[in-house]
Structure formats: C-alpha cells, structure tokens
C-alpha cells in the first residue's frame, strides 16, 4: 500500500467526523490529535522518537482496550492531561486540544480504522511523509484558508535543490506554517549523509536539536508543525523546532542569525493580524511581506543565503517598498528571481515569485550588480486540480540556475524569446525605478471562455485583488498620517 493510498484512507475517515457534526475545516485538526498518538506508538516501536514519548495513560493500547463512554471520557481526560504535560513539547502539541466528538461509537470507529492501516508500509516510506501527505490533502481539498499554511511540495523541493543546505548549517523559517521548508531541508541533508550516519554523534545531535528553527503565529498550525517535525526525527530545543510567536513582534527580534533562511511569508497587511510591531526594522510598513523581507535580511549571517516566496506587489510597490528593495540589493547580492506560474497557491489570483539572495553584510552598498530572472509564468499551464504542479515543471529552471548555491555558475541569457534573462542593476534603477517586477514574454495564453474558472472563483479573485489594493492604500494613508 503506497503512502498516497494510506493518505486517502485517512482522509476518508473524515466521513466519520462529518457524521459527528464536525466542520470540514476542522477535519485534520481533529484527526491528528488521535493520529499522533497512533503514530507515536509506531515511531516508538521503530525507535524513531528518542525523547518526548507519551505518558502511560496516553499510550495507544489504553484506547484500543476501551469502548463506549469509558473510551470517550478517557480520551477527553487524556487530551487535557497532555496539554498540562511536564514535557514542554508534548504540552505545546496538545495546547488547548479538545475533541468535538460526541458519539463514543465514532471514536471507536476511528481507532479501529487507524489500527487497520498497513503501518508497516507507512513506516517504509516514513510516517512523516504520510503525515505531510495528509496536510497537503487538507490544503488542496478544504475550502478554508488551510492552504495558506502549505507551500506546494514540488516548489519547496526545487528551492531546496538549488539552495543545497548542508549538515552543520542553521536553517530558519520565520513564517513556518506546517514546517514544509524545514522538513524538506532535513530530508535533503539526510539523503546526502546516509540518514545522518556519515556524521559523528555530536553532529547528529546538532541536526536533531539545533540545526532547524521556525516561528509560527497560529497555535493550531504550530501543533501540526511540531507533530510533523517529530515524525521526521527533528526534535529542536525544549520548545520544539517551531516556536510560537509573532516574527514581526518582539519574539522575532530575538530569533538568532542563521546560515540559511527559507520562507513563504503570509499574504496581506497588518489588518489580518500578526502585523509588524518591531522597532528594530529600518523601514516602517504595515505590509507583512515587506516587514518579513527586512527580518530575513537582518537575520541572515554574513555570507548566508535565502530563498523567499513573495507576491508581485512586493516587487513593484513604490515608496517604502522601493526603499526596502534598494536596501536588499545593497546589503545582499540578489542574483535570481523565479516568476512562478499562477494557480499554485490557495489564493488563486495571487501572482508570486521566489527571490534568491546572498547576504554580504549589514553595512554593505552596491552588492547587487545584476539580477537573473526566470519567467515560469508566461505561456505556462493553468495549474490547479486538473493540472497539478509537479517536480518536473522545475527541471529547466534548476538547470538554468546552475550548481553554485549563490548563483555564480556560468549562465547564458536566452534573449527576448527565452525564459531566462539577465538585467543589470543600472538598468533596473534607470528603466524600472527599482521595481523588480520584470517581464518580457508576451503571454499567448489569453484564456477563452471554455478555459475560464467558475464565476464564483473569478469573483473571489477580483475581491481578493480589490481588498489587497484597498489594504495597501490604507497602509499608505496611515504612513502619510503618521508622517504629517
């Protein structure tokens, strides 16, 4: 049985939850509370978890041996006790955890179904990969905002392939979501080091406990991230790999400098919550992504490298946006921009890019002499459920990027008809006014009516675009008001 087969079986259990009146958007949150207990049992059996084992009252056998009201009462009591655990990581995973299940028979059904899965096959592929598959399914299937915490796996893997993290480096994601970037970096390093067996015990301990660090604002999302990391053998410090906090507040300023920063910061402005309140960022802005950009530059070590997913507006926004881009190109060597195709994120109307850069130093100027742009957007398929984004779609970009992690491999400009071009820093300043929204290919894919999305999807895209524009204008007005 393949991982995708097991993921589908797990997803089908959501029918049981629906029968108990549990909302579509709460499926995974409800399911993983029980699933983690089962996976912890399987992980302990296989020796994956070295610490952070569940106490006796929350062992899987305690649930399989009970039935009826006795089972449901014990489950509710266990969740409460786990949230008060002496182990801070277990307490964080089960913080404020409550089950909405009302019928004992539904809990019994879930437990029997989980017991009936071929866990041996799951362990062959890795329980973490199975768990990640469930998160991906949730992001793709649910109509809620779940997808905003999930960056598509093929995109993450393509970024990891060109950034090439190494054992011994510190890797940070200040907007960790469900920890996709950190887990992919860990997976890449394990593939290069024979599952860390090529390393000394001291180096293995560093990888387990100190190499990776993330921060996440939303408690329930952090829960998913902590479970995800543990099931991949990543323990982190006493608070786990992903800490709870607002990167754009005081918690973020306390994050250490890292060798590598990989991130897909949340879309939107401060109105959406978790806005910038830090006083150590040079430029004041209500735009979250512009604030995250400043954090990332500030928290990269000299010589460190970063890859950041950002929407188009960050590339062209005037005023403080232009100031932040100039600062980026001074302090860092911005060497590559990947223009991503539309339709790969939950907010289908949002056009996004990946910026790749190397930190020179905080006081540096003129560090960027040229920027290479790969246009994967023009004349690309319309990605979505019918045409999923796959790893192979990034092959040409990875070949163009080259083997040097800082974009120093020999590169060839493909000209006006190609997807891969180089633009000098002087040209960006003179011709674009320091906008990095650079496009040259004519998009022949003008959609005819047969290819258009459903009217409701189009209407939602228009509303999202308008809301984004209104929020940006409100931010500008607020800044003008403060300056007055």
Short mmCIF file of C-alpha atoms in Angstrom, two decimals:
data_model
loop_
_atom_site.label_atom_id
_atom_site.label_comp_id
_atom_site.label_asym_id
_atom_site.label_seq_id
_atom_site.Cartn_x
_atom_site.Cartn_y
_atom_site.Cartn_z
CA UNK A 1 0.00 0.00 0.00
CA UNK A 2 1.51 3.34 -1.07
CA UNK A 3 1.67 6.50 1.04
CA UNK A 4 -0.95 8.14 -1.19
CA UNK A 5 -3.28 5.14 -0.66
CA UNK A 6 -2.91 5.47 3.11
CA UNK A 7 -3.44 9.25 2.94
CA UNK A 8 -6.68 8.64 1.05
CA UNK A 9 -7.76 6.10 3.70
CA UNK A 10 -7.06 8.65 6.43
CA UNK A 11 -8.91 11.33 4.53
CA UNK A 12 -11.90 9.01 4.15
CA UNK A 13 -12.09 8.86 7.96
CA UNK A 14 -13.28 12.45 7.76
CA UNK A 15 -16.66 11.00 6.79
CA UNK A 16 -16.85 9.62 10.34
CA UNK A 17 -16.08 13.08 11.72
CA UNK A 18 -18.70 14.67 9.50
CA UNK A 19 -21.28 12.23 10.84
CA UNK A 20 -20.47 13.61 14.30
CA UNK A 21 -21.18 17.17 13.15
CA UNK A 22 -17.56 18.29 12.87
CA UNK A 23 -16.88 21.07 10.36
CA UNK A 24 -14.99 20.42 7.14
CA UNK A 25 -12.26 22.90 8.13
CA UNK A 26 -11.67 21.10 11.46
CA UNK A 27 -11.18 17.60 10.00
CA UNK A 28 -7.41 17.46 10.13
CA UNK A 29 -7.11 19.21 13.50
CA UNK A 30 -9.49 16.64 14.99
CA UNK A 31 -7.94 13.69 13.20
CA UNK A 32 -4.31 14.47 14.04
CA UNK A 33 -4.94 14.62 17.81
CA UNK A 34 -5.70 10.90 17.69
CA UNK A 35 -3.42 10.11 14.75
CA UNK A 36 -0.34 11.45 16.56
CA UNK A 37 -0.96 9.06 19.48
CA UNK A 38 -1.05 6.18 16.98
CA UNK A 39 2.00 7.44 15.07
CA UNK A 40 3.91 7.99 18.33
CA UNK A 41 3.19 4.34 19.14
CA UNK A 42 4.51 3.23 15.74
CA UNK A 43 7.52 5.60 15.98
CA UNK A 44 8.46 4.40 19.45
CA UNK A 45 8.23 0.80 18.25
CA UNK A 46 10.62 1.63 15.38
CA UNK A 47 12.96 3.70 17.57
CA UNK A 48 12.39 6.99 15.69
CA UNK A 49 11.47 9.01 18.78
CA UNK A 50 14.32 9.13 21.27
CA UNK A 51 12.63 11.58 23.61
CA UNK A 52 9.16 13.05 24.01
CA UNK A 53 7.36 9.75 24.44
CA UNK A 54 3.75 9.91 25.56
CA UNK A 55 2.93 9.01 29.18
CA UNK A 56 1.38 5.63 30.01
CA UNK A 57 -2.20 6.93 30.19
CA UNK A 58 -1.95 8.18 26.58
CA UNK A 59 -0.43 5.06 25.04
CA UNK A 60 -2.31 3.60 22.09
CA UNK A 61 -3.19 0.41 23.97
CA UNK A 62 -5.08 2.48 26.54
CA UNK A 63 -7.55 3.44 23.81
CA UNK A 64 -7.81 0.15 21.94
CA UNK A 65 -8.64 -1.65 25.17
CA UNK A 66 -11.61 0.63 25.99
CA UNK A 67 -15.02 1.14 24.43
CA UNK A 68 -18.20 3.17 24.79
CA UNK A 69 -18.47 6.15 27.11
CA UNK A 70 -15.44 4.91 29.09
CA UNK A 71 -13.31 5.34 25.94
CA UNK A 72 -14.58 8.85 25.09
CA UNK A 73 -14.19 10.02 28.71
CA UNK A 74 -10.64 8.65 28.88
CA UNK A 75 -9.77 10.31 25.55
CA UNK A 76 -11.05 13.71 26.68
CA UNK A 77 -9.23 13.37 30.01
CA UNK A 78 -6.00 12.35 28.21
CA UNK A 79 -6.10 15.40 25.94
CA UNK A 80 -6.45 17.67 28.97
CA UNK A 81 -3.60 15.96 30.83
CA UNK A 82 -1.36 16.06 27.75
CA UNK A 83 -1.91 19.82 27.46
CA UNK A 84 -0.55 20.10 31.03
CA UNK A 85 2.39 17.72 30.45
CA UNK A 86 5.75 18.33 32.14
CA UNK A 87 7.33 17.80 28.72
CA UNK A 88 7.01 21.31 27.17
CA UNK A 89 6.96 19.93 23.65
CA UNK A 90 4.11 17.48 24.33
CA UNK A 91 2.28 20.28 26.18
CA UNK A 92 2.73 22.54 23.12
CA UNK A 93 1.45 19.88 20.72
CA UNK A 94 -1.68 19.38 22.83
CA UNK A 95 -2.13 23.00 23.95
CA UNK A 96 -5.86 23.81 24.16
CA UNK A 97 -6.58 20.47 22.45
CA UNK A 98 -10.19 19.38 22.74
CA UNK A 99 -12.18 16.83 20.83
CA UNK A 100 -15.54 17.77 19.35
CA UNK A 101 -16.56 14.11 19.12
CA UNK A 102 -19.81 13.44 20.93
CA UNK A 103 -20.54 9.82 19.97
CA UNK A 104 -18.31 7.09 21.54
CA UNK A 105 -19.02 4.82 18.57
CA UNK A 106 -17.41 7.34 16.20
CA UNK A 107 -14.23 7.42 18.30
CA UNK A 108 -14.22 3.60 18.36
CA UNK A 109 -14.61 3.58 14.59
CA UNK A 110 -11.67 5.96 14.14
CA UNK A 111 -9.44 3.87 16.41
CA UNK A 112 -10.33 0.62 14.65
CA UNK A 113 -9.74 2.20 11.25
CA UNK A 114 -6.34 3.55 12.31
CA UNK A 115 -5.44 0.12 13.67
CA UNK A 116 -6.46 -1.46 10.35
CA UNK A 117 -4.00 0.59 8.26
CA UNK A 118 -0.87 -1.13 6.95
CA UNK A 119 1.56 0.75 9.17
CA UNK A 120 4.49 -1.38 8.06
CA UNK A 121 4.14 0.07 4.54
CA UNK A 122 3.74 3.53 6.01
CA UNK A 123 6.95 3.15 8.01
CA UNK A 124 8.86 2.07 4.88
CA UNK A 125 8.07 5.45 3.27
CA UNK A 126 8.29 7.30 6.59
CA UNK A 127 5.49 8.27 8.93
CA UNK A 128 6.45 11.91 8.46
CA UNK A 129 5.86 11.70 4.71
CA UNK A 130 2.46 10.16 5.41
CA UNK A 131 1.58 12.97 7.81
CA UNK A 132 2.77 15.58 5.30
CA UNK A 133 0.64 13.95 2.63
CA UNK A 134 -2.39 14.40 4.86
CA UNK A 135 -1.57 18.11 5.34
CA UNK A 136 -1.21 18.52 1.58
CA UNK A 137 -4.53 16.79 1.01
CA UNK A 138 -6.15 19.14 3.53
CA UNK A 139 -4.63 22.20 1.83
CA UNK A 140 -5.88 21.06 -1.59
CA UNK A 141 -9.32 19.85 -0.56
CA UNK A 142 -10.64 22.23 2.06
CA UNK A 143 -12.40 25.43 1.13
CA UNK A 144 -10.95 27.20 4.16
CA UNK A 145 -7.68 29.11 4.37
CA UNK A 146 -5.75 25.92 5.22
CA UNK A 147 -3.72 26.28 2.05
CA UNK A 148 -2.10 29.48 3.25
CA UNK A 149 0.00 27.39 5.63
CA UNK A 150 1.07 24.95 2.94
CA UNK A 151 3.61 25.69 0.20
CA UNK A 152 3.40 23.13 -2.65
CA UNK A 153 5.94 20.35 -2.16
CA UNK A 154 7.37 20.49 -5.74
CA UNK A 155 8.15 24.22 -5.25
CA UNK A 156 9.76 23.61 -1.86
CA UNK A 157 11.88 20.77 -3.25
CA UNK A 158 13.01 22.85 -6.24
CA UNK A 159 14.11 25.64 -3.88
CA UNK A 160 15.94 23.15 -1.65
CA UNK A 161 17.66 21.59 -4.68
CA UNK A 162 19.26 24.90 -5.69
CA UNK A 163 19.96 26.23 -2.17
CA UNK A 164 21.60 22.89 -1.19
CA UNK A 165 21.56 23.03 2.65
CA UNK A 166 24.41 21.22 4.36
CA UNK A 167 24.86 19.45 7.69
CA UNK A 168 26.16 21.89 10.28
CA UNK A 169 24.29 24.91 8.86
CA UNK A 170 21.50 26.64 10.78
CA UNK A 171 18.26 26.92 8.81
CA UNK A 172 15.40 29.24 9.76
CA UNK A 173 11.83 29.78 8.57
CA UNK A 174 10.30 32.84 10.28
CA UNK A 175 6.83 32.00 8.88
CA UNK A 176 7.00 28.26 9.37
CA UNK A 177 3.39 27.18 8.73
CA UNK A 178 3.40 23.38 8.91
CA UNK A 179 7.25 23.36 8.63
CA UNK A 180 7.43 22.25 4.99
CA UNK A 181 10.68 24.11 4.21
CA UNK A 182 12.47 22.91 7.34
CA UNK A 183 11.44 19.29 6.82
CA UNK A 184 12.47 19.36 3.15
CA UNK A 185 15.88 20.76 4.14
CA UNK A 186 16.26 18.00 6.74
CA UNK A 187 15.25 15.36 4.16
CA UNK A 188 17.79 16.73 1.66
CA UNK A 189 20.60 16.65 4.25
CA UNK A 190 19.68 13.10 5.31
CA UNK A 191 19.80 11.97 1.67
CA UNK A 192 23.32 13.40 1.36
CA UNK A 193 24.59 11.88 4.64
CA UNK A 194 23.12 8.35 4.63
CA UNK A 195 20.36 9.33 7.08
CA UNK A 196 23.00 11.24 9.16
CA UNK A 197 25.08 8.04 9.67
CA UNK A 198 28.01 9.72 7.87
CA UNK A 199 28.10 12.25 10.73
CA UNK A 200 29.58 11.98 14.22
CA UNK A 201 27.25 11.61 17.21
CA UNK A 202 27.87 15.27 18.10
CA UNK A 203 26.94 16.33 14.55
CA UNK A 204 23.81 14.14 14.58
CA UNK A 205 22.71 15.73 17.84
CA UNK A 206 23.19 19.19 16.29
CA UNK A 207 20.96 18.18 13.37
CA UNK A 208 18.25 16.83 15.69
CA UNK A 209 18.23 19.68 18.16
CA UNK A 210 19.88 22.86 16.81
CA UNK A 211 20.02 22.94 13.02
CA UNK A 212 16.41 23.96 12.38
CA UNK A 213 14.30 26.77 13.83
CA UNK A 214 10.94 28.17 12.84
CA UNK A 215 8.36 30.57 14.24
CA UNK A 216 4.59 30.36 13.76
CA UNK A 217 1.90 32.76 14.97
CA UNK A 218 -1.12 30.40 14.91
CA UNK A 219 -1.30 27.83 17.73
CA UNK A 220 -3.19 25.16 15.77
CA UNK A 221 -0.79 25.46 12.83
CA UNK A 222 2.20 25.20 15.14
CA UNK A 223 0.66 22.00 16.55
CA UNK A 224 0.70 20.50 13.05
CA UNK A 225 4.29 21.70 12.53
CA UNK A 226 5.56 20.21 15.81
CA UNK A 227 3.95 16.85 15.07
CA UNK A 228 5.34 16.98 11.53
CA UNK A 229 8.88 17.66 12.78
CA UNK A 230 8.82 14.97 15.48
CA UNK A 231 7.62 12.37 12.99
CA UNK A 232 10.63 13.28 10.83
CA UNK A 233 13.01 12.82 13.75
CA UNK A 234 13.51 16.58 14.27
CA UNK A 235 13.25 17.49 17.95
CA UNK A 236 14.61 21.03 18.24
CA UNK A 237 15.08 22.63 21.67
CA UNK A 238 12.70 22.41 24.65
CA UNK A 239 10.08 24.37 22.67
CA UNK A 240 10.49 22.15 19.62
CA UNK A 241 11.68 23.10 16.15
CA UNK A 242 8.87 25.64 15.64
CA UNK A 243 8.39 28.25 18.35
CA UNK A 244 5.09 30.04 18.97
CA UNK A 245 5.32 33.77 18.39
CA UNK A 246 4.97 36.75 16.08
CA UNK A 247 8.11 37.15 13.97
CA UNK A 248 7.09 40.75 13.32
CA UNK A 249 6.94 41.42 17.09
CA UNK A 250 9.46 41.18 19.91
CA UNK A 251 9.67 37.36 19.60
CA UNK A 252 11.02 37.75 16.08
CA UNK A 253 13.77 40.18 17.04
CA UNK A 254 15.05 37.54 19.50
CA UNK A 255 15.49 34.91 16.76
CA UNK A 256 19.18 34.17 16.04
CA UNK A 257 21.04 34.85 12.82
CA UNK A 258 21.07 31.83 10.51
CA UNK A 259 23.12 30.44 7.62
CA UNK A 260 20.01 29.84 5.51
CA UNK A 261 16.52 31.35 5.63
CA UNK A 262 13.72 29.76 3.58
CA UNK A 263 10.21 31.17 3.84
CA UNK A 264 6.81 31.85 2.31
CA UNK A 265 5.56 34.75 4.47
CA UNK A 266 1.78 35.19 4.87
CA UNK A 267 -0.05 37.35 2.35
CA UNK A 268 -1.80 40.53 3.46
CA UNK A 269 -1.32 43.54 5.69
CA UNK A 270 -1.40 44.09 9.43
CA UNK A 271 -5.21 44.16 9.31
CA UNK A 272 -5.09 40.37 9.08
CA UNK A 273 -3.38 40.04 12.49
CA UNK A 274 0.23 39.44 13.39
CA UNK A 275 1.30 42.77 11.93
CA UNK A 276 4.69 44.48 12.41
CA UNK A 277 5.28 45.94 15.88
CA UNK A 278 9.09 45.71 15.92
CA UNK A 279 11.27 48.75 16.44
CA UNK A 280 14.47 47.18 15.05
CA UNK A 281 13.38 47.19 11.38
CA UNK A 282 14.72 50.14 9.39
CA UNK A 283 11.57 50.87 7.37
CA UNK A 284 8.13 51.16 8.95
CA UNK A 285 5.40 49.39 6.97
CA UNK A 286 2.03 47.72 7.51
CA UNK A 287 2.79 45.28 4.67
CA UNK A 288 3.69 41.95 6.29
CA UNK A 289 5.82 40.67 3.43
CA UNK A 290 7.91 43.86 3.31
CA UNK A 291 8.44 43.55 7.07
CA UNK A 292 9.36 39.85 6.71
CA UNK A 293 11.86 40.78 3.99
CA UNK A 294 13.58 43.12 6.43
CA UNK A 295 13.63 40.43 9.12
CA UNK A 296 15.15 37.91 6.72
CA UNK A 297 17.93 40.25 5.58
CA UNK A 298 18.64 41.27 9.17
CA UNK A 299 18.72 37.68 10.49
CA UNK A 300 20.92 36.18 7.78
CA UNK A 301 24.54 35.70 8.75
CA UNK A 302 27.09 37.44 6.53
CA UNK A 303 27.62 35.08 3.58
CA UNK A 304 24.30 33.36 4.34
CA UNK A 305 21.72 32.62 1.65
CA UNK A 306 17.96 32.94 1.41
CA UNK A 307 15.03 31.97 -0.79
CA UNK A 308 11.74 33.79 -0.16
CA UNK A 309 8.32 33.44 -1.81
CA UNK A 310 6.76 36.87 -2.37
CA UNK A 311 3.74 38.25 -4.28
CA UNK A 312 4.17 40.65 -7.20
CA UNK A 313 3.19 43.73 -5.20
CA UNK A 314 6.34 43.43 -3.08
CA UNK A 315 8.36 43.63 -6.29
CA UNK A 316 6.72 46.79 -7.61
CA UNK A 317 5.27 48.69 -4.63
CA UNK A 318 6.53 52.29 -4.59
CA UNK A 319 7.58 54.39 -1.60
CA UNK A 320 8.76 52.25 1.31
CA UNK A 321 8.59 49.18 -0.93
CA UNK A 322 11.22 50.67 -3.25
CA UNK A 323 13.36 51.67 -0.23
CA UNK A 324 13.31 48.10 1.09
CA UNK A 325 14.23 46.66 -2.33
CA UNK A 326 17.16 49.11 -2.62
CA UNK A 327 18.30 48.15 0.86
CA UNK A 328 18.05 44.45 -0.09
CA UNK A 329 20.19 44.99 -3.21
CA UNK A 330 22.76 46.93 -1.16
CA UNK A 331 23.12 44.56 1.80
CA UNK A 332 22.71 41.40 -0.27
CA UNK A 333 23.61 40.08 -3.67
CA UNK A 334 20.16 39.49 -5.19
CA UNK A 335 21.10 37.11 -8.00
CA UNK A 336 17.92 35.28 -9.09
CA UNK A 337 14.18 35.82 -9.34
CA UNK A 338 11.83 32.98 -10.29
CA UNK A 339 8.45 34.22 -11.59
CA UNK A 340 6.04 31.47 -10.54
CA UNK A 341 3.01 30.34 -12.54
CA UNK A 342 -0.44 31.31 -11.31
CA UNK A 343 -2.80 28.90 -9.57
CA UNK A 344 -0.31 27.11 -7.34
CA UNK A 345 -1.42 28.72 -4.06
CA UNK A 346 -4.72 28.70 -2.23
CA UNK A 347 -5.37 32.33 -3.25
CA UNK A 348 -5.56 31.63 -6.96
CA UNK A 349 -5.42 35.25 -8.07
CA UNK A 350 -2.13 35.91 -6.28
CA UNK A 351 0.92 36.07 -8.55
CA UNK A 352 4.11 35.06 -6.77
CA UNK A 353 7.89 34.91 -7.17
CA UNK A 354 10.90 33.44 -5.40
CA UNK A 355 13.81 35.75 -4.61
CA UNK A 356 17.24 34.14 -4.11
CA UNK A 357 19.98 36.21 -2.48
CA UNK A 358 23.23 36.07 -0.52
CA UNK A 359 23.87 38.38 2.44
CA UNK A 360 27.08 40.38 2.11
CA UNK A 361 26.92 42.46 5.28
CA UNK A 362 24.58 44.88 7.06
CA UNK A 363 26.65 47.96 6.12
CA UNK A 364 27.36 46.94 2.52
CA UNK A 365 26.33 49.00 -0.51
CA UNK A 366 26.11 48.12 -4.19
CA UNK A 367 26.23 44.36 -3.55
CA UNK A 368 23.93 43.52 -6.48
CA UNK A 369 25.42 44.05 -9.94
CA UNK A 370 22.88 42.06 -11.98
CA UNK A 371 19.70 40.03 -11.46
CA UNK A 372 18.77 36.92 -13.45
CA UNK A 373 15.04 36.38 -13.98
CA UNK A 374 13.43 33.06 -14.96
CA UNK A 375 9.86 33.50 -16.23
CA UNK A 376 7.92 30.33 -15.47
CA UNK A 377 4.62 32.22 -15.65
CA UNK A 378 4.17 33.34 -19.27
CA UNK A 379 2.59 30.72 -21.52
CA UNK A 380 2.58 28.21 -18.66
CA UNK A 381 -0.23 25.72 -17.98
CA UNK A 382 -3.01 26.92 -15.71
CA UNK A 383 -2.15 24.88 -12.65
CA UNK A 384 -4.86 23.62 -10.33
CA UNK A 385 -6.67 20.39 -9.55
CA UNK A 386 -6.87 19.39 -13.22
CA UNK A 387 -3.22 20.23 -13.92
CA UNK A 388 -1.23 19.68 -10.71
CA UNK A 389 2.17 21.28 -10.21
CA UNK A 390 4.85 18.55 -10.47
CA UNK A 391 8.57 18.33 -9.76
CA UNK A 392 9.36 18.07 -13.48
CA UNK A 393 7.97 21.55 -14.09
CA UNK A 394 11.03 23.00 -12.31
CA UNK A 395 13.68 20.98 -14.19
CA UNK A 396 14.51 23.72 -16.73
CA UNK A 397 14.74 26.37 -14.02
CA UNK A 398 17.11 24.23 -11.93
CA UNK A 399 19.31 23.58 -14.96
CA UNK A 400 19.43 27.33 -15.74
CA UNK A 401 20.17 28.23 -12.09
CA UNK A 402 23.30 26.07 -12.10
CA UNK A 403 25.13 24.16 -9.39
CA UNK A 404 26.55 27.10 -7.45
CA UNK A 405 24.31 27.86 -4.44
CA UNK A 406 24.88 31.61 -4.77
CA UNK A 407 24.08 31.78 -8.49
CA UNK A 408 27.72 32.07 -9.59
CA UNK A 409 27.62 29.25 -12.16
CA UNK A 410 28.09 30.21 -15.80
CA UNK A 411 24.71 31.37 -17.15
CA UNK A 412 23.51 32.16 -20.66
CA UNK A 413 20.90 34.85 -21.40
CA UNK A 414 18.25 33.30 -23.68
CA UNK A 415 17.19 36.61 -25.21
CA UNK A 416 13.75 38.10 -25.68
CA UNK A 417 12.18 34.83 -26.81
CA UNK A 418 13.61 32.81 -23.91
CA UNK A 419 12.55 32.39 -20.30
CA UNK A 420 15.97 33.17 -18.75
CA UNK A 421 17.40 36.70 -18.89
CA UNK A 422 19.89 38.93 -17.10
CA UNK A 423 19.26 42.56 -16.12
CA UNK A 424 21.96 44.89 -14.79
CA UNK A 425 21.48 46.80 -11.55
CA UNK A 426 21.84 50.07 -13.52
CA UNK A 427 19.07 49.02 -15.92
CA UNK A 428 16.77 48.10 -13.00
CA UNK A 429 17.35 51.55 -11.47
CA UNK A 430 17.03 53.60 -14.67
CA UNK A 431 14.39 51.69 -16.62
CA UNK A 432 12.31 50.20 -13.81
CA UNK A 433 12.75 52.71 -10.98
CA UNK A 434 13.99 49.81 -8.82
CA UNK A 435 10.90 47.73 -9.49
CA UNK A 436 11.76 44.03 -9.71
CA UNK A 437 8.53 43.11 -11.49
CA UNK A 438 10.35 42.30 -14.74
CA UNK A 439 8.52 40.60 -17.61
CA UNK A 440 9.30 40.50 -21.33
CA UNK A 441 7.50 37.47 -22.80
CA UNK A 442 4.11 38.03 -24.41
CA UNK A 443 1.67 35.64 -22.77
CA UNK A 444 -0.11 33.90 -25.63
CA UNK A 445 -2.38 32.10 -23.20
CA UNK A 446 -5.25 34.57 -23.37
CA UNK A 447 -8.00 32.48 -21.87
CA UNK A 448 -11.08 31.72 -23.90
CA UNK A 449 -14.38 31.24 -22.12
CA UNK A 450 -14.01 27.46 -22.07
CA UNK A 451 -10.83 27.70 -20.01
CA UNK A 452 -12.02 30.30 -17.54
CA UNK A 453 -12.53 29.30 -13.90
CA UNK A 454 -16.00 29.10 -12.40
CA UNK A 455 -17.69 32.53 -11.98
CA UNK A 456 -17.50 32.22 -8.18
CA UNK A 457 -13.74 31.65 -8.37
CA UNK A 458 -13.31 34.65 -10.69
CA UNK A 459 -15.42 36.80 -8.38
CA UNK A 460 -13.31 35.70 -5.38
CA UNK A 461 -10.10 36.54 -7.26
CA UNK A 462 -11.42 40.02 -8.11
CA UNK A 463 -12.49 40.60 -4.48
CA UNK A 464 -9.05 39.45 -3.23
CA UNK A 465 -7.29 41.79 -5.68
CA UNK A 466 -9.51 44.73 -4.66
CA UNK A 467 -9.10 44.02 -0.95
CA UNK A 468 -5.35 43.87 -1.42
CA UNK A 469 -5.36 47.22 -3.22
CA UNK A 470 -7.56 48.80 -0.53
CA UNK A 471 -5.31 47.49 2.26
CA UNK A 472 -2.22 48.87 0.51
CA UNK A 473 -3.89 52.29 0.12
CA UNK A 474 -4.92 52.23 3.79
CA UNK A 475 -1.31 51.44 4.70
CA UNK A 476 -0.06 54.38 2.61
CA UNK A 477 -2.63 56.72 4.17
CA UNK A 478 -1.67 55.54 7.66
CA UNK A 479 2.01 56.20 6.92
CA UNK A 480 1.22 59.65 5.50
CA UNK A 481 -0.87 60.37 8.58
CA UNK A 482 1.99 59.36 10.85
CA UNK A 483 4.41 61.48 8.86
CA UNK A 484 2.15 64.54 8.96
#
